mmCIF file of C-alpha atoms in Angstrom:
data_model
loop_
_atom_site.group_PDB
_atom_site.id
_atom_site.type_symbol
_atom_site.label_atom_id
_atom_site.label_comp_id
_atom_site.label_asym_id
_atom_site.label_seq_id
_atom_site.Cartn_x
_atom_site.Cartn_y
_atom_site.Cartn_z
ATOM 1 C CA MET A 21 4.482 0.407 29.904
ATOM 2 C CA SER A 22 2.516 -1.389 32.611
ATOM 3 C CA SER A 23 3.969 -4.060 34.826
ATOM 4 C CA PHE A 24 1.428 -6.501 33.373
ATOM 5 C CA ALA A 25 2.767 -6.463 29.741
ATOM 6 C CA ASN A 26 4.249 -9.797 28.801
ATOM 7 C CA ARG A 27 7.802 -10.108 27.519
ATOM 8 C CA LEU A 28 6.708 -10.196 23.885
ATOM 9 C CA THR A 29 4.821 -6.892 24.279
ATOM 10 C CA GLN A 30 7.705 -5.355 26.141
ATOM 11 C CA GLY A 31 10.012 -5.901 23.140
ATOM 12 C CA LEU A 32 7.651 -4.782 20.459
ATOM 13 C CA GLU A 33 8.538 -1.944 18.038
ATOM 14 C CA PRO A 34 5.228 -0.854 16.532
ATOM 15 C CA TYR A 35 4.645 0.478 13.033
ATOM 16 C CA THR A 36 4.560 4.307 12.931
ATOM 17 C CA PRO A 37 1.817 5.616 10.677
ATOM 18 C CA GLY A 38 2.079 8.956 8.836
ATOM 19 C CA GLU A 39 1.283 12.054 10.797
ATOM 20 C CA GLN A 40 -2.352 13.068 10.857
ATOM 21 C CA PRO A 41 -2.949 16.832 10.934
ATOM 22 C CA LYS A 42 -3.948 18.352 14.267
ATOM 23 C CA GLU A 43 -4.006 21.874 12.955
ATOM 24 C CA PRO A 44 -5.778 23.479 9.970
ATOM 25 C CA GLY A 45 -4.070 24.638 6.792
ATOM 26 C CA LEU A 46 -1.564 21.869 6.240
ATOM 27 C CA ILE A 47 -1.083 20.386 2.798
ATOM 28 C CA LYS A 48 -1.121 16.655 3.452
ATOM 29 C CA LEU A 49 1.148 14.674 1.142
ATOM 30 C CA ASN A 50 2.358 11.988 3.554
ATOM 31 C CA THR A 51 -0.121 9.031 3.725
ATOM 32 C CA ASN A 52 -0.905 8.305 0.030
ATOM 33 C CA GLU A 53 -4.610 9.163 0.231
ATOM 34 C CA ASN A 54 -6.497 9.871 -2.917
ATOM 35 C CA PRO A 55 -7.045 13.532 -3.736
ATOM 36 C CA PHE A 56 -10.524 12.644 -5.087
ATOM 37 C CA GLY A 57 -13.436 11.668 -2.925
ATOM 38 C CA PRO A 58 -15.554 8.506 -3.187
ATOM 39 C CA GLY A 59 -17.661 8.107 -6.318
ATOM 40 C CA PRO A 60 -21.347 9.004 -6.765
ATOM 41 C CA LYS A 61 -22.635 5.482 -6.169
ATOM 42 C CA VAL A 62 -20.855 5.318 -2.831
ATOM 43 C CA ARG A 63 -22.422 8.631 -1.824
ATOM 44 C CA GLU A 64 -25.825 7.346 -2.890
ATOM 45 C CA ALA A 65 -25.280 4.150 -0.936
ATOM 46 C CA ILE A 66 -24.424 6.136 2.225
ATOM 47 C CA ALA A 67 -27.525 8.292 1.847
ATOM 48 C CA SER A 68 -29.821 5.297 1.468
ATOM 49 C CA PHE A 69 -28.168 3.028 4.059
ATOM 50 C CA PRO A 70 -30.806 1.618 6.467
ATOM 51 C CA LEU A 71 -29.490 2.731 9.881
ATOM 52 C CA GLU A 72 -31.788 0.318 11.711
ATOM 53 C CA ALA A 73 -29.767 -2.504 10.172
ATOM 54 C CA LEU A 74 -26.819 -1.549 12.384
ATOM 55 C CA ARG A 75 -28.432 -3.355 15.352
ATOM 56 C CA LEU A 76 -27.685 -6.609 13.485
ATOM 57 C CA TYR A 77 -24.351 -8.295 13.029
ATOM 58 C CA PRO A 78 -22.965 -8.213 9.469
ATOM 59 C CA ASP A 79 -22.590 -11.265 7.250
ATOM 60 C CA PRO A 80 -19.473 -12.939 8.730
ATOM 61 C CA GLU A 81 -18.366 -14.225 5.338
ATOM 62 C CA SER A 82 -19.239 -11.099 3.271
ATOM 63 C CA VAL A 83 -20.806 -13.355 0.689
ATOM 64 C CA GLN A 84 -22.307 -10.683 -1.556
ATOM 65 C CA LEU A 85 -19.138 -8.594 -1.571
ATOM 66 C CA ARG A 86 -16.863 -11.597 -2.241
ATOM 67 C CA SER A 87 -19.112 -12.679 -5.083
ATOM 68 C CA LYS A 88 -18.907 -9.220 -6.712
ATOM 69 C CA LEU A 89 -15.196 -9.039 -6.222
ATOM 70 C CA ALA A 90 -14.787 -12.535 -7.739
ATOM 71 C CA GLU A 91 -16.892 -11.568 -10.712
ATOM 72 C CA ALA A 92 -14.821 -8.439 -11.315
ATOM 73 C CA ALA A 93 -11.574 -10.397 -11.157
ATOM 74 C CA GLY A 94 -12.754 -13.401 -13.202
ATOM 75 C CA LEU A 95 -12.481 -15.771 -10.222
ATOM 76 C CA SER A 96 -14.772 -17.824 -8.008
ATOM 77 C CA PRO A 97 -15.921 -16.479 -4.630
ATOM 78 C CA GLU A 98 -13.928 -19.261 -2.959
ATOM 79 C CA GLN A 99 -10.779 -17.477 -4.206
ATOM 80 C CA VAL A 100 -11.587 -14.218 -2.438
ATOM 81 C CA PHE A 101 -10.938 -13.229 1.162
ATOM 82 C CA VAL A 102 -11.853 -9.829 2.683
ATOM 83 C CA GLY A 103 -10.781 -8.008 5.806
ATOM 84 C CA ASN A 104 -10.452 -4.644 7.575
ATOM 85 C CA GLY A 105 -7.991 -3.109 5.164
ATOM 86 C CA SER A 106 -5.042 -4.910 3.671
ATOM 87 C CA ASP A 107 -3.008 -4.459 6.863
ATOM 88 C CA GLU A 108 -5.341 -6.798 8.746
ATOM 89 C CA ILE A 109 -5.121 -9.335 5.894
ATOM 90 C CA LEU A 110 -1.358 -9.074 5.919
ATOM 91 C CA ALA A 111 -1.412 -9.824 9.647
ATOM 92 C CA PHE A 112 -3.553 -12.911 8.970
ATOM 93 C CA ILE A 113 -1.074 -13.999 6.274
ATOM 94 C CA PHE A 114 1.858 -13.734 8.708
ATOM 95 C CA GLN A 115 -0.096 -15.762 11.282
ATOM 96 C CA THR A 116 -1.298 -18.352 8.846
ATOM 97 C CA PHE A 117 1.568 -19.143 6.489
ATOM 98 C CA PHE A 118 4.933 -18.104 7.967
ATOM 99 C CA GLU A 119 6.900 -20.118 10.551
ATOM 100 C CA ALA A 120 8.920 -18.889 13.509
ATOM 101 C CA LYS A 121 11.753 -21.237 12.548
ATOM 102 C CA GLY A 122 13.675 -22.600 9.585
ATOM 103 C CA GLU A 123 14.422 -20.678 6.403
ATOM 104 C CA PRO A 124 13.885 -16.931 6.316
ATOM 105 C CA LEU A 125 11.010 -14.943 4.857
ATOM 106 C CA LEU A 126 12.329 -12.792 2.022
ATOM 107 C CA PHE A 127 11.375 -9.186 1.227
ATOM 108 C CA PRO A 128 13.124 -6.122 -0.206
ATOM 109 C CA GLU A 129 15.403 -4.018 1.958
ATOM 110 C CA LYS A 130 13.288 -0.957 1.133
ATOM 111 C CA THR A 131 9.596 -1.819 1.224
ATOM 112 C CA TYR A 132 6.479 -1.431 3.338
ATOM 113 C CA SER A 133 7.878 -1.338 6.918
ATOM 114 C CA PHE A 134 4.915 -3.276 8.372
ATOM 115 C CA TYR A 135 6.469 -6.449 7.006
ATOM 116 C CA GLU A 136 9.412 -6.197 9.380
ATOM 117 C CA VAL A 137 7.058 -5.221 12.217
ATOM 118 C CA TYR A 138 4.911 -8.309 11.632
ATOM 119 C CA ALA A 139 7.985 -10.573 11.314
ATOM 120 C CA LYS A 140 9.285 -9.368 14.643
ATOM 121 C CA ARG A 141 5.848 -9.578 16.215
ATOM 122 C CA TYR A 142 5.456 -13.241 15.300
ATOM 123 C CA GLY A 143 9.168 -14.222 15.649
ATOM 124 C CA ILE A 144 9.558 -15.030 11.963
ATOM 125 C CA PRO A 145 13.171 -15.027 10.639
ATOM 126 C CA CYS A 146 13.528 -12.724 7.739
ATOM 127 C CA LEU A 147 16.159 -11.646 5.216
ATOM 128 C CA THR A 148 15.940 -8.363 3.352
ATOM 129 C CA LEU A 149 17.451 -8.004 -0.104
ATOM 130 C CA PRO A 150 18.947 -4.807 -1.452
ATOM 131 C CA LEU A 151 17.529 -2.871 -4.392
ATOM 132 C CA ASP A 152 19.644 -1.935 -7.371
ATOM 133 C CA ALA A 153 21.052 1.574 -8.091
ATOM 134 C CA ASP A 154 17.756 2.637 -9.601
ATOM 135 C CA GLU A 155 15.789 1.488 -6.536
ATOM 136 C CA GLN A 156 14.421 -1.485 -8.511
ATOM 137 C CA ILE A 157 13.723 -5.018 -7.157
ATOM 138 C CA ASP A 158 16.013 -7.728 -8.584
ATOM 139 C CA VAL A 159 13.850 -10.838 -8.950
ATOM 140 C CA THR A 160 16.848 -13.133 -9.407
ATOM 141 C CA ALA A 161 18.066 -12.269 -5.875
ATOM 142 C CA PHE A 162 15.032 -14.097 -4.420
ATOM 143 C CA ASP A 163 16.168 -17.419 -5.990
ATOM 144 C CA ARG A 164 17.612 -18.813 -2.700
ATOM 145 C CA PRO A 165 16.484 -21.048 0.130
ATOM 146 C CA SER A 166 13.554 -19.372 1.923
ATOM 147 C CA GLN A 167 10.152 -20.200 3.449
ATOM 148 C CA ALA A 168 8.217 -17.495 1.580
ATOM 149 C CA VAL A 169 8.421 -14.158 -0.300
ATOM 150 C CA ILE A 170 6.401 -10.970 0.350
ATOM 151 C CA LEU A 171 6.692 -7.781 -1.604
ATOM 152 C CA ALA A 172 4.701 -4.740 -2.523
ATOM 153 C CA ASN A 173 4.103 -4.134 -6.235
ATOM 154 C CA PRO A 174 4.368 -1.309 -7.063
ATOM 155 C CA ASN A 175 6.907 -1.206 -4.309
ATOM 156 C CA ALA A 176 6.432 1.159 -1.386
ATOM 157 C CA PRO A 177 8.055 3.588 -0.813
ATOM 158 C CA THR A 178 9.975 3.462 -4.181
ATOM 159 C CA GLY A 179 6.972 3.100 -6.532
ATOM 160 C CA CYS A 180 8.887 0.811 -8.856
ATOM 161 C CA LEU A 181 6.995 -1.963 -10.629
ATOM 162 C CA LEU A 182 7.513 -5.618 -11.399
ATOM 163 C CA THR A 183 5.677 -6.874 -14.527
ATOM 164 C CA PRO A 184 3.537 -9.994 -14.543
ATOM 165 C CA PRO A 185 6.330 -12.025 -16.272
ATOM 166 C CA GLU A 186 8.692 -11.049 -13.457
ATOM 167 C CA ILE A 187 6.134 -12.058 -10.788
ATOM 168 C CA ALA A 188 5.728 -15.354 -12.713
ATOM 169 C CA GLU A 189 9.480 -15.851 -12.576
ATOM 170 C CA LEU A 190 9.438 -15.301 -8.890
ATOM 171 C CA CYS A 191 6.611 -17.866 -8.391
ATOM 172 C CA ALA A 192 8.332 -20.402 -10.647
ATOM 173 C CA GLN A 193 11.649 -20.249 -8.734
ATOM 174 C CA ASN A 194 10.152 -22.577 -6.175
ATOM 175 C CA GLU A 195 6.497 -23.599 -6.462
ATOM 176 C CA GLU A 196 6.614 -25.048 -2.929
ATOM 177 C CA ARG A 197 7.234 -21.498 -1.638
ATOM 178 C CA LEU A 198 4.427 -19.007 -1.074
ATOM 179 C CA VAL A 199 4.723 -15.645 -2.851
ATOM 180 C CA VAL A 200 2.579 -12.815 -1.513
ATOM 181 C CA VAL A 201 2.189 -9.790 -3.791
ATOM 182 C CA ASP A 202 0.841 -6.678 -2.003
ATOM 183 C CA GLU A 203 -0.890 -4.623 -4.691
ATOM 184 C CA ALA A 204 -2.112 -1.643 -2.654
ATOM 185 C CA TYR A 205 -1.063 0.705 -5.469
ATOM 186 C CA ILE A 206 -1.644 -1.402 -8.567
ATOM 187 C CA ASP A 207 -4.496 0.747 -9.973
ATOM 188 C CA PHE A 208 -2.002 3.590 -10.507
ATOM 189 C CA ALA A 209 0.182 1.351 -12.742
ATOM 190 C CA PRO A 210 -0.492 0.738 -16.429
ATOM 191 C CA GLU A 211 -3.465 -1.494 -17.163
ATOM 192 C CA GLY A 212 -2.721 -5.194 -17.142
ATOM 193 C CA MET A 213 0.025 -5.097 -14.504
ATOM 194 C CA THR A 214 -1.899 -6.952 -11.757
ATOM 195 C CA ALA A 215 -0.719 -10.495 -10.859
ATOM 196 C CA LEU A 216 -4.368 -11.734 -10.679
ATOM 197 C CA SER A 217 -3.978 -13.207 -14.168
ATOM 198 C CA LEU A 218 -1.219 -15.523 -12.794
ATOM 199 C CA LEU A 219 -3.491 -17.265 -10.208
ATOM 200 C CA ALA A 220 -4.605 -19.812 -12.758
ATOM 201 C CA ARG A 221 -0.929 -20.864 -13.218
ATOM 202 C CA PHE A 222 0.488 -20.691 -9.702
ATOM 203 C CA ALA A 223 -1.110 -22.217 -6.629
ATOM 204 C CA ASN A 224 1.677 -20.574 -4.534
ATOM 205 C CA LEU A 225 0.577 -17.056 -5.341
ATOM 206 C CA LEU A 226 -1.496 -14.816 -3.031
ATOM 207 C CA VAL A 227 -2.472 -11.280 -4.190
ATOM 208 C CA VAL A 228 -3.531 -8.602 -1.697
ATOM 209 C CA GLN A 229 -5.385 -5.422 -2.657
ATOM 210 C CA THR A 230 -7.144 -2.566 -0.945
ATOM 211 C CA TYR A 231 -9.859 0.051 -1.532
ATOM 212 C CA SER A 232 -7.947 2.672 0.538
ATOM 213 C CA LYS A 233 -5.982 4.122 -2.325
ATOM 214 C CA SER A 234 -7.586 4.033 -5.757
ATOM 215 C CA ARG A 235 -11.149 3.783 -4.484
ATOM 216 C CA SER A 236 -10.809 6.653 -2.019
ATOM 217 C CA LEU A 237 -12.089 4.560 0.934
ATOM 218 C CA ALA A 238 -9.126 4.706 3.349
ATOM 219 C CA GLY A 239 -11.533 5.705 6.204
ATOM 220 C CA LEU A 240 -13.531 2.498 5.774
ATOM 221 C CA ARG A 241 -10.768 -0.156 5.903
ATOM 222 C CA ILE A 242 -11.597 -2.552 3.065
ATOM 223 C CA GLY A 243 -8.991 -5.066 1.940
ATOM 224 C CA MET A 244 -9.082 -8.260 -0.043
ATOM 225 C CA ALA A 245 -6.900 -11.191 -0.937
ATOM 226 C CA TYR A 246 -7.054 -13.438 -3.983
ATOM 227 C CA GLY A 247 -5.645 -16.976 -4.208
ATOM 228 C CA SER A 248 -6.478 -20.610 -4.465
ATOM 229 C CA PRO A 249 -9.576 -21.847 -2.531
ATOM 230 C CA GLU A 250 -7.155 -23.689 -0.230
ATOM 231 C CA LEU A 251 -5.231 -20.544 0.599
ATOM 232 C CA VAL A 252 -8.405 -18.587 1.188
ATOM 233 C CA ASN A 253 -9.796 -21.335 3.412
ATOM 234 C CA ASP A 254 -6.592 -21.169 5.484
ATOM 235 C CA LEU A 255 -6.999 -17.453 5.928
ATOM 236 C CA SER A 256 -10.671 -17.907 6.920
ATOM 237 C CA LYS A 257 -9.696 -20.384 9.626
ATOM 238 C CA GLN A 258 -7.274 -17.841 11.091
ATOM 239 C CA LYS A 259 -9.835 -15.034 10.793
ATOM 240 C CA ASN A 260 -12.475 -17.044 12.628
ATOM 241 C CA CYS A 261 -10.042 -17.630 15.528
ATOM 242 C CA PHE A 262 -9.684 -13.886 15.855
ATOM 243 C CA ASN A 263 -12.788 -12.042 14.647
ATOM 244 C CA SER A 264 -15.772 -13.661 12.937
ATOM 245 C CA TYR A 265 -17.113 -10.296 11.781
ATOM 246 C CA PRO A 266 -14.240 -8.397 10.198
ATOM 247 C CA LEU A 267 -16.154 -6.208 7.756
ATOM 248 C CA ASP A 268 -19.045 -4.263 9.136
ATOM 249 C CA ARG A 269 -22.420 -3.758 7.342
ATOM 250 C CA LEU A 270 -21.660 -0.250 6.134
ATOM 251 C CA ALA A 271 -18.205 -1.272 4.745
ATOM 252 C CA GLN A 272 -19.681 -4.208 2.858
ATOM 253 C CA THR A 273 -22.429 -2.075 1.370
ATOM 254 C CA LEU A 274 -20.146 0.760 0.267
ATOM 255 C CA ALA A 275 -17.552 -1.604 -1.113
ATOM 256 C CA ARG A 276 -20.206 -3.172 -3.329
ATOM 257 C CA ALA A 277 -21.234 0.273 -4.499
ATOM 258 C CA ALA A 278 -17.592 1.192 -5.284
ATOM 259 C CA LEU A 279 -17.364 -1.925 -7.443
ATOM 260 C CA GLU A 280 -20.132 -0.615 -9.646
ATOM 261 C CA GLU A 281 -18.401 2.584 -10.723
ATOM 262 C CA GLY A 282 -15.117 1.442 -12.226
ATOM 263 C CA GLY A 283 -15.255 4.288 -14.817
ATOM 264 C CA TYR A 284 -15.113 6.979 -12.154
ATOM 265 C CA TYR A 285 -12.124 5.457 -10.410
ATOM 266 C CA ARG A 286 -10.252 4.762 -13.637
ATOM 267 C CA HIS A 287 -10.694 8.445 -14.483
ATOM 268 C CA CYS A 288 -9.395 9.544 -11.070
ATOM 269 C CA CYS A 289 -6.437 7.224 -11.302
ATOM 270 C CA ALA A 290 -5.595 8.537 -14.770
ATOM 271 C CA VAL A 291 -5.575 12.113 -13.441
ATOM 272 C CA VAL A 292 -3.288 11.028 -10.594
ATOM 273 C CA ARG A 293 -0.905 9.314 -13.054
ATOM 274 C CA ASN A 294 -0.799 12.419 -15.257
ATOM 275 C CA THR A 295 -0.068 14.619 -12.277
ATOM 276 C CA ARG A 296 2.590 12.236 -11.066
ATOM 277 C CA GLU A 297 4.422 12.278 -14.381
ATOM 278 C CA GLU A 298 4.273 16.099 -14.709
ATOM 279 C CA VAL A 299 5.618 16.650 -11.187
ATOM 280 C CA ALA A 300 8.283 13.960 -11.604
ATOM 281 C CA GLU A 301 9.528 15.608 -14.833
ATOM 282 C CA THR A 302 9.616 19.012 -13.140
ATOM 283 C CA LEU A 303 11.541 17.694 -10.141
ATOM 284 C CA ARG A 304 14.062 15.952 -12.349
ATOM 285 C CA GLY A 305 14.603 19.227 -14.075
ATOM 286 C CA MET A 306 15.284 20.793 -10.687
ATOM 287 C CA GLY A 307 18.047 18.290 -10.068
ATOM 288 C CA PHE A 308 16.163 15.709 -7.972
ATOM 289 C CA PHE A 309 16.623 11.942 -8.358
ATOM 290 C CA VAL A 310 13.066 10.672 -8.846
ATOM 291 C CA THR A 311 12.298 6.910 -9.277
ATOM 292 C CA ARG A 312 10.090 5.663 -12.076
ATOM 293 C CA SER A 313 7.022 5.493 -9.792
ATOM 294 C CA HIS A 314 3.898 3.552 -10.805
ATOM 295 C CA ALA A 315 2.095 4.429 -7.556
ATOM 296 C CA ASN A 316 0.326 7.543 -6.228
ATOM 297 C CA PHE A 317 3.480 8.923 -4.739
ATOM 298 C CA LEU A 318 6.996 9.942 -5.646
ATOM 299 C CA TRP A 319 10.292 8.806 -4.067
ATOM 300 C CA ILE A 320 12.733 11.735 -4.375
ATOM 301 C CA ARG A 321 16.228 12.662 -3.316
ATOM 302 C CA HIS A 322 18.277 15.837 -3.788
ATOM 303 C CA PRO A 323 22.046 15.657 -4.323
ATOM 304 C CA GLU A 324 22.828 18.616 -2.003
ATOM 305 C CA GLN A 325 20.245 18.552 0.750
ATOM 306 C CA THR A 326 19.470 15.676 3.059
ATOM 307 C CA GLY A 327 16.099 14.165 3.422
ATOM 308 C CA GLU A 328 15.754 15.575 6.936
ATOM 309 C CA GLU A 329 16.718 19.083 5.833
ATOM 310 C CA LEU A 330 14.072 18.997 3.096
ATOM 311 C CA TYR A 331 11.482 17.482 5.426
ATOM 312 C CA LYS A 332 11.965 20.215 8.014
ATOM 313 C CA ALA A 333 11.993 22.986 5.417
ATOM 314 C CA LEU A 334 8.723 21.653 3.934
ATOM 315 C CA ARG A 335 7.167 21.226 7.386
ATOM 316 C CA SER A 336 7.951 24.848 8.185
ATOM 317 C CA ARG A 337 6.022 25.744 5.066
ATOM 318 C CA ARG A 338 3.054 23.663 6.250
ATOM 319 C CA PHE A 339 3.610 20.573 4.092
ATOM 320 C CA LEU A 340 3.374 17.069 5.455
ATOM 321 C CA VAL A 341 5.509 14.559 3.587
ATOM 322 C CA ARG A 342 7.043 11.217 4.726
ATOM 323 C CA HIS A 343 10.603 10.872 5.934
ATOM 324 C CA TRP A 344 12.334 7.999 7.643
ATOM 325 C CA GLN A 345 15.670 8.071 9.566
ATOM 326 C CA ARG A 346 16.456 4.439 8.672
ATOM 327 C CA PRO A 347 19.638 3.688 6.714
ATOM 328 C CA GLY A 348 18.898 3.727 2.975
ATOM 329 C CA PHE A 349 15.717 5.805 3.617
ATOM 330 C CA ARG A 350 17.020 8.943 5.295
ATOM 331 C CA ASP A 351 18.185 10.715 2.121
ATOM 332 C CA PHE A 352 14.786 10.365 0.533
ATOM 333 C CA LEU A 353 11.310 11.813 0.876
ATOM 334 C CA ARG A 354 8.104 10.031 -0.098
ATOM 335 C CA VAL A 355 5.583 12.548 -1.507
ATOM 336 C CA THR A 356 1.959 11.663 -2.113
ATOM 337 C CA VAL A 357 0.538 12.884 -5.487
ATOM 338 C CA GLY A 358 -2.140 15.337 -4.338
ATOM 339 C CA SER A 359 -4.395 17.652 -6.309
ATOM 340 C CA ALA A 360 -2.962 19.697 -9.166
ATOM 341 C CA GLU A 361 -3.269 22.808 -7.044
ATOM 342 C CA ASP A 362 -1.464 21.303 -4.056
ATOM 343 C CA MET A 363 1.323 19.886 -6.245
ATOM 344 C CA GLY A 364 1.851 23.273 -7.919
ATOM 345 C CA ILE A 365 2.328 24.845 -4.484
ATOM 346 C CA PHE A 366 4.596 21.958 -3.482
ATOM 347 C CA GLN A 367 6.845 22.461 -6.560
ATOM 348 C CA ARG A 368 7.197 26.158 -5.903
ATOM 349 C CA ALA A 369 8.058 25.520 -2.242
ATOM 350 C CA LEU A 370 10.765 23.010 -3.220
ATOM 351 C CA ALA A 371 12.219 25.434 -5.766
ATOM 352 C CA GLU A 372 12.417 28.064 -2.991
ATOM 353 C CA ILE A 373 14.061 25.648 -0.563
ATOM 354 C CA ILE A 374 16.810 24.562 -2.947
ATOM 355 C CA GLN A 375 17.131 28.028 -4.396
ATOM 356 C CA TYR A 376 16.248 26.837 -7.890
ATOM 357 C CA ASN A 377 16.269 29.664 -10.389
ATOM 358 C CA GLY A 378 14.601 27.962 -13.354
ATOM 359 C CA SER A 379 10.964 27.991 -14.234
ATOM 360 C CA VAL A 380 8.440 25.740 -12.445
ATOM 361 C CA SER A 381 5.566 24.844 -14.684
ATOM 362 C CA GLU A 382 2.035 24.681 -13.418
ATOM 363 C CA VAL A 383 0.491 21.226 -13.021
ATOM 364 C CA GLU A 384 -2.430 20.793 -15.440
ATOM 365 C CA ARG A 385 -5.748 20.400 -13.797
#
């Protein structure tokens, strides 16, 4: 660290992203990317994109994209905010709505680790609440004095899901308290599980989504937030103090194209869900504890081998999965649901590692 870093920077503990392969031949199941590529309309939009337009700044308010997102969600454009992936939007949320004093911000003990990073970065007091024995979030535990609530739904890394009535209960506990629901993985849950339908009832609800997962656009960084016009206006004020042009021209164009092919993405998500359930059933048969995931990953634990042992054994077999050394996390692995072929190879590798003698079924393509 340089001698010029201020005291805040000196004390930062940054978020650690999943490993990106630097060698060929690895099976990458560690960053929850979609095994399917972008849809045909996105490919067409790339091919026809006018390169000369890149000399011009993009629309700072992403009006066309916000209008299309609003139409798809049954909302007004004034209820939609967009940014460079949901992570940037989460950073704006922490800067805009949470205070560095007073009651704590609440989030689950096991959840997206960026929440804790942001809280420390902005000096926001926080309180983490434990999950139950099945790795589920207990909504009633959040009914306590607090400045706000943030949680991922489905939760990451557990994959467990809260239903809209449970989110409504959370919002109703204190309608003067903001509730942020991070729905990065919602498209892998059953239809109708998004909290967007609750926005008409609760002015204290903010829903964050992304095109990195279900829309196969992780490389573009497209995120969105939905809430009341007042909440969106607050976020816009913060954004315009930081970066007036968050989404570039290409990202806006391809995001609009992705919106037009819902059928393709629904099919891809259905295939991922089916693969997830087949693999989960097989792993349970092999003796693993596997949560009831509604995301595009599995949260698994073996009763006889530690998470670190499994991680190293898989890495030696050229698999990348996610493992954390934090308390409560270290016995688990988070495994992205990849292609049917990759998941079949993964299952056989795990069976070899734990010396499982039963049959391992092939994953249907």
